PDB file of C-alpha atoms in Angstrom:
ATOM      1  CA  UNK S 512      78.119 120.899  -5.377  1.00  0.00           C
ATOM      2  CA  UNK S 513      79.153 118.045  -3.110  1.00  0.00           C
ATOM      3  CA  UNK S 514      80.895 118.920   0.172  1.00  0.00           C
ATOM      4  CA  UNK S 515      84.327 117.365   0.640  1.00  0.00           C
ATOM      5  CA  UNK S 516      84.500 114.374   2.950  1.00  0.00           C
ATOM      6  CA  UNK S 517      86.011 114.778   6.407  1.00  0.00           C
ATOM      7  CA  UNK S 518      89.770 114.622   6.196  1.00  0.00           C
ATOM      8  CA  UNK S 519      92.089 112.782   8.563  1.00  0.00           C
ATOM      9  CA  UNK S 520      93.416 116.176   9.615  1.00  0.00           C
ATOM     10  CA  UNK S 521      90.007 117.095  10.970  1.00  0.00           C
ATOM     11  CA  UNK S 522      89.813 113.912  12.992  1.00  0.00           C
ATOM     12  CA  UNK S 523      93.349 114.419  14.290  1.00  0.00           C
ATOM     13  CA  UNK S 524      92.499 117.967  15.325  1.00  0.00           C
ATOM     14  CA  UNK S 525      89.429 116.799  17.239  1.00  0.00           C
ATOM     15  CA  UNK S 526      91.419 114.066  18.984  1.00  0.00           C
ATOM     16  CA  UNK S 527      94.103 116.596  19.889  1.00  0.00           C
ATOM     17  CA  UNK S 528      91.508 118.942  21.382  1.00  0.00           C
ATOM     18  CA  UNK S 529      90.093 116.106  23.474  1.00  0.00           C
ATOM     19  CA  UNK S 530      93.504 114.935  24.672  1.00  0.00           C
ATOM     20  CA  UNK S 531      94.588 118.445  25.655  1.00  0.00           C
ATOM     21  CA  UNK S 532      91.257 119.557  27.060  1.00  0.00           C
ATOM     22  CA  UNK S 533      91.211 120.859  30.658  1.00  0.00           C
ATOM     23  CA  UNK S 534      89.494 117.763  32.030  1.00  0.00           C
ATOM     24  CA  UNK S 535      91.879 115.395  30.229  1.00  0.00           C
ATOM     25  CA  UNK S 536      94.827 117.248  31.717  1.00  0.00           C
ATOM     26  CA  UNK S 537      93.238 117.186  35.168  1.00  0.00           C
ATOM     27  CA  UNK S 538      92.712 113.431  34.835  1.00  0.00           C
ATOM     28  CA  UNK S 539      96.386 113.053  33.944  1.00  0.00           C
ATOM     29  CA  UNK S 540      97.370 115.103  37.002  1.00  0.00           C
ATOM     30  CA  UNK S 541      95.234 112.961  39.311  1.00  0.00           C
ATOM     31  CA  UNK S 542      96.687 109.794  37.785  1.00  0.00           C
ATOM     32  CA  UNK S 543     100.240 111.062  38.268  1.00  0.00           C
ATOM     33  CA  UNK S 544      99.553 112.004  41.886  1.00  0.00           C
ATOM     34  CA  UNK S 545      97.942 108.634  42.592  1.00  0.00           C
ATOM     35  CA  UNK S 546     100.940 106.791  41.148  1.00  0.00           C
ATOM     36  CA  UNK S 547     103.345 108.980  43.102  1.00  0.00           C
ATOM     37  CA  UNK S 548     101.448 108.428  46.345  1.00  0.00           C
ATOM     38  CA  UNK S 549     101.450 104.657  45.815  1.00  0.00           C
ATOM     39  CA  UNK S 550     105.193 104.738  45.070  1.00  0.00           C
ATOM     40  CA  UNK S 551     105.843 106.639  48.301  1.00  0.00           C
ATOM     41  CA  UNK S 552     103.744 104.184  50.313  1.00  0.00           C
ATOM     42  CA  UNK S 553     105.790 101.313  48.904  1.00  0.00           C
ATOM     43  CA  UNK S 554     109.145 103.026  49.303  1.00  0.00           C
ATOM     44  CA  UNK S 555     108.372 104.462  52.758  1.00  0.00           C
ATOM     45  CA  UNK S 556     110.813 107.405  52.900  1.00  0.00           C
ATOM     46  CA  UNK S 557     110.370 107.606  56.683  1.00  0.00           C
ATOM     47  CA  UNK S 558     112.784 104.667  56.820  1.00  0.00           C
ATOM     48  CA  UNK S 559     115.574 107.219  56.409  1.00  0.00           C
ATOM     49  CA  UNK S 560     115.095 108.100  60.076  1.00  0.00           C
ATOM     50  CA  UNK S 561     115.754 104.495  61.100  1.00  0.00           C
ATOM     51  CA  UNK S 562     118.002 103.070  58.384  1.00  0.00           C
ATOM     52  CA  UNK S 563     120.020 106.130  57.422  1.00  0.00           C
ATOM     53  CA  UNK S 564     121.407 107.186  54.052  1.00  0.00           C
ATOM     54  CA  UNK S 565     123.083 104.705  51.645  1.00  0.00           C
ATOM     55  CA  UNK S 566     126.735 104.345  52.613  1.00  0.00           C
ATOM     56  CA  UNK S 567     127.976 104.833  49.039  1.00  0.00           C
ATOM     57  CA  UNK S 568     126.561 108.377  48.941  1.00  0.00           C
ATOM     58  CA  UNK S 569     128.375 110.989  50.966  1.00  0.00           C
ATOM     59  CA  UNK S 570     129.548 114.582  50.918  1.00  0.00           C
ATOM     60  CA  UNK S 571     128.038 117.330  48.751  1.00  0.00           C
ATOM     61  CA  UNK S 572     126.699 114.772  46.273  1.00  0.00           C
ATOM     62  CA  UNK S 573     124.522 113.222  48.950  1.00  0.00           C
ATOM     63  CA  UNK S 574     123.196 116.643  49.976  1.00  0.00           C
ATOM     64  CA  UNK S 575     122.246 117.479  46.377  1.00  0.00           C
ATOM     65  CA  UNK S 576     120.620 114.086  45.780  1.00  0.00           C
ATOM     66  CA  UNK S 577     118.664 114.395  49.008  1.00  0.00           C
ATOM     67  CA  UNK S 578     117.405 117.844  47.969  1.00  0.00           C
ATOM     68  CA  UNK S 579     116.213 116.442  44.619  1.00  0.00           C
ATOM     69  CA  UNK S 580     114.549 113.479  46.317  1.00  0.00           C
ATOM     70  CA  UNK S 581     113.016 115.841  48.883  1.00  0.00           C
ATOM     71  CA  UNK S 582     111.407 117.918  46.132  1.00  0.00           C
ATOM     72  CA  UNK S 583     109.946 114.880  44.387  1.00  0.00           C
ATOM     73  CA  UNK S 584     108.697 113.384  47.647  1.00  0.00           C
ATOM     74  CA  UNK S 585     106.813 116.523  48.664  1.00  0.00           C
ATOM     75  CA  UNK S 586     104.873 116.478  45.389  1.00  0.00           C
ATOM     76  CA  UNK S 587     103.800 112.952  46.347  1.00  0.00           C
ATOM     77  CA  UNK S 588     102.337 113.970  49.724  1.00  0.00           C
ATOM     78  CA  UNK S 589     105.291 112.999  51.923  1.00  0.00           C
ATOM     79  CA  UNK S 590     105.143 115.289  55.003  1.00  0.00           C
ATOM     80  CA  UNK S 591     107.940 117.846  55.156  1.00  0.00           C
ATOM     81  CA  UNK S 592     108.567 117.414  58.902  1.00  0.00           C
ATOM     82  CA  UNK S 593     109.639 113.811  58.300  1.00  0.00           C
ATOM     83  CA  UNK S 594     112.055 114.865  55.573  1.00  0.00           C
ATOM     84  CA  UNK S 595     113.390 117.769  57.632  1.00  0.00           C
ATOM     85  CA  UNK S 596     114.063 115.539  60.622  1.00  0.00           C
ATOM     86  CA  UNK S 597     115.774 113.038  58.324  1.00  0.00           C
ATOM     87  CA  UNK S 598     117.949 115.776  56.796  1.00  0.00           C
ATOM     88  CA  UNK S 599     119.121 116.870  60.242  1.00  0.00           C
ATOM     89  CA  UNK S 600     119.799 113.315  61.357  1.00  0.00           C
ATOM     90  CA  UNK S 601     121.714 112.481  58.162  1.00  0.00           C
ATOM     91  CA  UNK S 602     123.695 115.629  57.416  1.00  0.00           C
ATOM     92  CA  UNK S 603     123.675 117.738  60.574  1.00  0.00           C
ATOM     93  CA  UNK S 604     122.204 121.177  61.101  1.00  0.00           C
ATOM     94  CA  UNK S 605     123.923 123.244  58.394  1.00  0.00           C
ATOM     95  CA  UNK S 606     124.027 120.874  55.425  1.00  0.00           C
ATOM     96  CA  UNK S 607     120.647 119.443  56.400  1.00  0.00           C
ATOM     97  CA  UNK S 608     119.094 122.902  56.434  1.00  0.00           C
ATOM     98  CA  UNK S 609     120.493 123.821  53.000  1.00  0.00           C
ATOM     99  CA  UNK S 610     119.320 120.533  51.514  1.00  0.00           C
ATOM    100  CA  UNK S 611     115.865 120.793  53.073  1.00  0.00           C
ATOM    101  CA  UNK S 612     115.266 124.396  52.044  1.00  0.00           C
ATOM    102  CA  UNK S 613     116.397 123.700  48.483  1.00  0.00           C
ATOM    103  CA  UNK S 614     114.135 120.640  48.373  1.00  0.00           C
ATOM    104  CA  UNK S 615     111.252 122.697  49.744  1.00  0.00           C
ATOM    105  CA  UNK S 616     111.514 125.301  46.982  1.00  0.00           C
ATOM    106  CA  UNK S 617     112.001 122.605  44.342  1.00  0.00           C
ATOM    107  CA  UNK S 618     108.985 120.621  45.544  1.00  0.00           C
ATOM    108  CA  UNK S 619     106.845 123.744  45.713  1.00  0.00           C
ATOM    109  CA  UNK S 620     107.852 124.671  42.177  1.00  0.00           C
ATOM    110  CA  UNK S 621     107.146 121.190  40.828  1.00  0.00           C
ATOM    111  CA  UNK S 622     103.696 121.051  42.405  1.00  0.00           C
ATOM    112  CA  UNK S 623     102.873 124.604  41.323  1.00  0.00           C
ATOM    113  CA  UNK S 624     103.950 123.887  37.758  1.00  0.00           C
ATOM    114  CA  UNK S 625     101.983 120.638  37.542  1.00  0.00           C
ATOM    115  CA  UNK S 626      98.892 122.235  39.034  1.00  0.00           C
ATOM    116  CA  UNK S 627      99.123 125.302  36.809  1.00  0.00           C
ATOM    117  CA  UNK S 628      99.692 123.259  33.627  1.00  0.00           C
ATOM    118  CA  UNK S 629      97.315 120.354  34.211  1.00  0.00           C
ATOM    119  CA  UNK S 630      94.689 121.480  36.715  1.00  0.00           C
ATOM    120  CA  UNK S 631      94.057 125.226  36.672  1.00  0.00           C
ATOM    121  CA  UNK S 632      91.844 125.439  33.556  1.00  0.00           C
ATOM    122  CA  UNK S 633      89.532 122.669  34.777  1.00  0.00           C
ATOM    123  CA  UNK S 634      89.299 123.721  38.425  1.00  0.00           C
ATOM    124  CA  UNK S 635      88.941 127.511  38.243  1.00  0.00           C
ATOM    125  CA  UNK S 636      85.309 127.368  36.960  1.00  0.00           C
ATOM    126  CA  UNK S 637      84.447 125.247  40.029  1.00  0.00           C
ATOM    127  CA  UNK S 638      85.444 127.977  42.541  1.00  0.00           C
ATOM    128  CA  UNK S 639      81.886 128.968  43.329  1.00  0.00           C
ATOM    129  CA  UNK S 640      81.554 128.358  47.047  1.00  0.00           C
ATOM    130  CA  UNK S 641      81.938 131.532  49.087  1.00  0.00           C
ATOM    131  CA  UNK S 642      84.889 130.309  51.110  1.00  0.00           C
ATOM    132  CA  UNK S 643      86.636 129.046  47.958  1.00  0.00           C
ATOM    133  CA  UNK S 644      86.233 132.362  46.184  1.00  0.00           C
ATOM    134  CA  UNK S 645      87.470 134.182  49.303  1.00  0.00           C
ATOM    135  CA  UNK S 646      90.566 131.973  49.495  1.00  0.00           C
ATOM    136  CA  UNK S 647      91.184 132.337  45.752  1.00  0.00           C
ATOM    137  CA  UNK S 648      90.861 136.128  45.943  1.00  0.00           C
ATOM    138  CA  UNK S 649      93.265 136.270  48.865  1.00  0.00           C
ATOM    139  CA  UNK S 650      95.883 134.190  47.035  1.00  0.00           C
ATOM    140  CA  UNK S 651      95.408 135.980  43.715  1.00  0.00           C
ATOM    141  CA  UNK S 652      95.445 139.558  45.016  1.00  0.00           C
ATOM    142  CA  UNK S 653      97.833 139.199  47.953  1.00  0.00           C
ATOM    143  CA  UNK S 654      99.956 136.288  46.799  1.00  0.00           C
ATOM    144  CA  UNK S 655     103.262 137.016  48.509  1.00  0.00           C
ATOM    145  CA  UNK S 656     101.715 138.037  51.832  1.00  0.00           C
ATOM    146  CA  UNK S 657      99.293 135.106  51.889  1.00  0.00           C
ATOM    147  CA  UNK S 658     101.903 132.511  50.955  1.00  0.00           C
ATOM    148  CA  UNK S 659     104.350 133.930  53.479  1.00  0.00           C
ATOM    149  CA  UNK S 660     101.762 133.502  56.226  1.00  0.00           C
ATOM    150  CA  UNK S 661     101.000 129.948  55.099  1.00  0.00           C
ATOM    151  CA  UNK S 662     104.684 129.007  55.155  1.00  0.00           C
ATOM    152  CA  UNK S 663     105.433 130.693  58.479  1.00  0.00           C
ATOM    153  CA  UNK S 664     102.589 129.023  60.355  1.00  0.00           C
ATOM    154  CA  UNK S 665     102.396 125.233  59.971  1.00  0.00           C
ATOM    155  CA  UNK S 666      99.189 123.256  59.936  1.00  0.00           C
ATOM    156  CA  UNK S 667      98.076 123.208  56.320  1.00  0.00           C
ATOM    157  CA  UNK S 668      99.534 120.325  54.279  1.00  0.00           C
ATOM    158  CA  UNK S 669     102.440 121.568  52.175  1.00  0.00           C
ATOM    159  CA  UNK S 670     101.449 119.673  49.031  1.00  0.00           C
ATOM    160  CA  UNK S 671      97.795 120.733  49.225  1.00  0.00           C
ATOM    161  CA  UNK S 672      98.659 124.431  49.564  1.00  0.00           C
ATOM    162  CA  UNK S 673     100.974 124.167  46.564  1.00  0.00           C
ATOM    163  CA  UNK S 674      98.239 122.825  44.307  1.00  0.00           C
ATOM    164  CA  UNK S 675      95.700 125.308  45.673  1.00  0.00           C
ATOM    165  CA  UNK S 676      98.080 128.162  44.900  1.00  0.00           C
ATOM    166  CA  UNK S 677      98.508 126.804  41.375  1.00  0.00           C
ATOM    167  CA  UNK S 678      94.758 127.078  40.764  1.00  0.00           C
ATOM    168  CA  UNK S 679      94.814 130.750  41.819  1.00  0.00           C
ATOM    169  CA  UNK S 680      96.276 133.572  39.721  1.00  0.00           C
ATOM    170  CA  UNK S 681      99.329 133.980  41.932  1.00  0.00           C
ATOM    171  CA  UNK S 682     102.564 134.676  40.046  1.00  0.00           C
ATOM    172  CA  UNK S 683     105.610 132.424  40.042  1.00  0.00           C
ATOM    173  CA  UNK S 684     108.028 134.916  41.593  1.00  0.00           C
ATOM    174  CA  UNK S 685     106.002 135.883  44.704  1.00  0.00           C
ATOM    175  CA  UNK S 686     105.066 132.227  45.199  1.00  0.00           C
ATOM    176  CA  UNK S 687     108.631 130.898  45.150  1.00  0.00           C
ATOM    177  CA  UNK S 688     110.095 133.856  47.052  1.00  0.00           C
ATOM    178  CA  UNK S 689     107.490 133.628  49.813  1.00  0.00           C
ATOM    179  CA  UNK S 690     108.025 129.863  49.995  1.00  0.00           C
ATOM    180  CA  UNK S 691     111.790 130.237  50.366  1.00  0.00           C
ATOM    181  CA  UNK S 692     111.637 133.000  52.994  1.00  0.00           C
ATOM    182  CA  UNK S 693     108.624 131.743  54.898  1.00  0.00           C
ATOM    183  CA  UNK S 694     109.912 128.172  55.169  1.00  0.00           C
ATOM    184  CA  UNK S 695     113.208 129.133  56.808  1.00  0.00           C
ATOM    185  CA  UNK S 696     112.144 129.179  60.508  1.00  0.00           C
ATOM    186  CA  UNK S 697     110.238 125.905  60.656  1.00  0.00           C
ATOM    187  CA  UNK S 698     112.673 124.117  58.361  1.00  0.00           C
ATOM    188  CA  UNK S 699     115.569 125.153  60.580  1.00  0.00           C
ATOM    189  CA  UNK S 700     113.709 124.079  63.729  1.00  0.00           C
ATOM    190  CA  UNK S 701     112.925 120.601  62.431  1.00  0.00           C
ATOM    191  CA  UNK S 702     116.415 120.087  61.011  1.00  0.00           C
ATOM    192  CA  UNK S 703     118.050 121.100  64.301  1.00  0.00           C
ATOM    193  CA  UNK S 704     115.669 118.813  66.192  1.00  0.00           C
ATOM    194  CA  UNK S 705     116.634 115.945  63.900  1.00  0.00           C
ATOM    195  CA  UNK S 706     120.342 116.688  64.251  1.00  0.00           C
ATOM    196  CA  UNK S 707     120.150 116.832  68.074  1.00  0.00           C
ATOM    197  CA  UNK S 708     117.603 114.057  68.589  1.00  0.00           C
ATOM    198  CA  UNK S 709     120.274 111.875  70.199  1.00  0.00           C
ATOM    199  CA  UNK S 710     120.619 114.447  72.996  1.00  0.00           C
ATOM    200  CA  UNK S 711     117.048 115.528  73.796  1.00  0.00           C
ATOM    201  CA  UNK S 712     118.111 117.538  76.825  1.00  0.00           C
ATOM    202  CA  UNK S 713     120.499 119.787  74.882  1.00  0.00           C
ATOM    203  CA  UNK S 714     119.594 123.497  74.648  1.00  0.00           C
ATOM    204  CA  UNK S 715     119.471 123.366  70.821  1.00  0.00           C
ATOM    205  CA  UNK S 716     116.969 120.510  70.815  1.00  0.00           C
ATOM    206  CA  UNK S 717     114.806 122.135  73.483  1.00  0.00           C
ATOM    207  CA  UNK S 718     114.775 125.501  71.684  1.00  0.00           C
ATOM    208  CA  UNK S 719     113.930 123.860  68.343  1.00  0.00           C
ATOM    209  CA  UNK S 720     111.143 121.788  69.888  1.00  0.00           C
ATOM    210  CA  UNK S 721     109.757 124.791  71.714  1.00  0.00           C
ATOM    211  CA  UNK S 722     109.695 126.820  68.503  1.00  0.00           C
ATOM    212  CA  UNK S 723     107.829 124.039  66.720  1.00  0.00           C
ATOM    213  CA  UNK S 724     105.195 123.926  69.457  1.00  0.00           C
ATOM    214  CA  UNK S 725     104.820 127.719  69.610  1.00  0.00           C
ATOM    215  CA  UNK S 726     104.529 128.050  65.828  1.00  0.00           C
ATOM    216  CA  UNK S 727     101.829 125.382  65.833  1.00  0.00           C
ATOM    217  CA  UNK S 728      99.895 127.255  68.499  1.00  0.00           C
ATOM    218  CA  UNK S 729     100.372 130.465  66.523  1.00  0.00           C
ATOM    219  CA  UNK S 730      98.939 128.788  63.442  1.00  0.00           C
ATOM    220  CA  UNK S 731      95.845 127.769  65.390  1.00  0.00           C
ATOM    221  CA  UNK S 732      95.411 131.324  66.663  1.00  0.00           C
ATOM    222  CA  UNK S 733      95.718 132.808  63.170  1.00  0.00           C
ATOM    223  CA  UNK S 734      93.299 130.248  61.734  1.00  0.00           C
ATOM    224  CA  UNK S 735      90.766 131.058  64.464  1.00  0.00           C
ATOM    225  CA  UNK S 736      91.116 134.791  63.833  1.00  0.00           C
ATOM    226  CA  UNK S 737      90.767 134.455  60.038  1.00  0.00           C
ATOM    227  CA  UNK S 738      87.927 131.940  60.005  1.00  0.00           C
ATOM    228  CA  UNK S 739      85.272 134.549  59.179  1.00  0.00           C
ATOM    229  CA  UNK S 740      87.104 135.687  56.055  1.00  0.00           C
ATOM    230  CA  UNK S 741      86.928 132.217  54.551  1.00  0.00           C
ATOM    231  CA  UNK S 742      83.265 131.925  55.425  1.00  0.00           C
ATOM    232  CA  UNK S 743      82.560 134.968  53.302  1.00  0.00           C
ATOM    233  CA  UNK S 744      81.424 137.548  55.810  1.00  0.00           C
TER     234      UNK S 744
END
């Protein structure tokens, strides 16, 4: 008895499997990140520090729009310190802090979601190096504590840590909660520094700058102390 010829449904199913395969999704993620990075290089968001915010946007609407733009920019590798300083310079300490913290959580969630949806299945089988498996185990088993430490001590790029966390088995709730709580001190320091940059001798500016320096030194000390764990003792 003759076997039936291949049906269009079979071809469509194979094409669907290829399009939604882990490596196809990872390729899409890399393409999206490349386009976003190019867009940020062309737009140059650091101009906000020099040119200010558009005059037609003001009040709570401007704060909300800035938070949304902040979240999108952080997924495209724009450094958070630049955005935090801009928020302080544009909106002052209080409104700038609220906008920056909301944008931080939004950007972390966007990056985590993109990485989890498009990159995790392709990248997890590649975690074979000893230091990679150690880092993955730390994030997967002690997600909240590890992410809190990462957020409290600056040094690691915000966007990179978001995508690394997405590849791990960390849950959404500990990730977002640790991001929100752990980002408060440094976000506040940078926003206050941006708000008081016109008076660099003021106590608020000096305290904020001192905290930034001390937290950076603390991050170096923690990294030095933990280096053996990531080498796979």
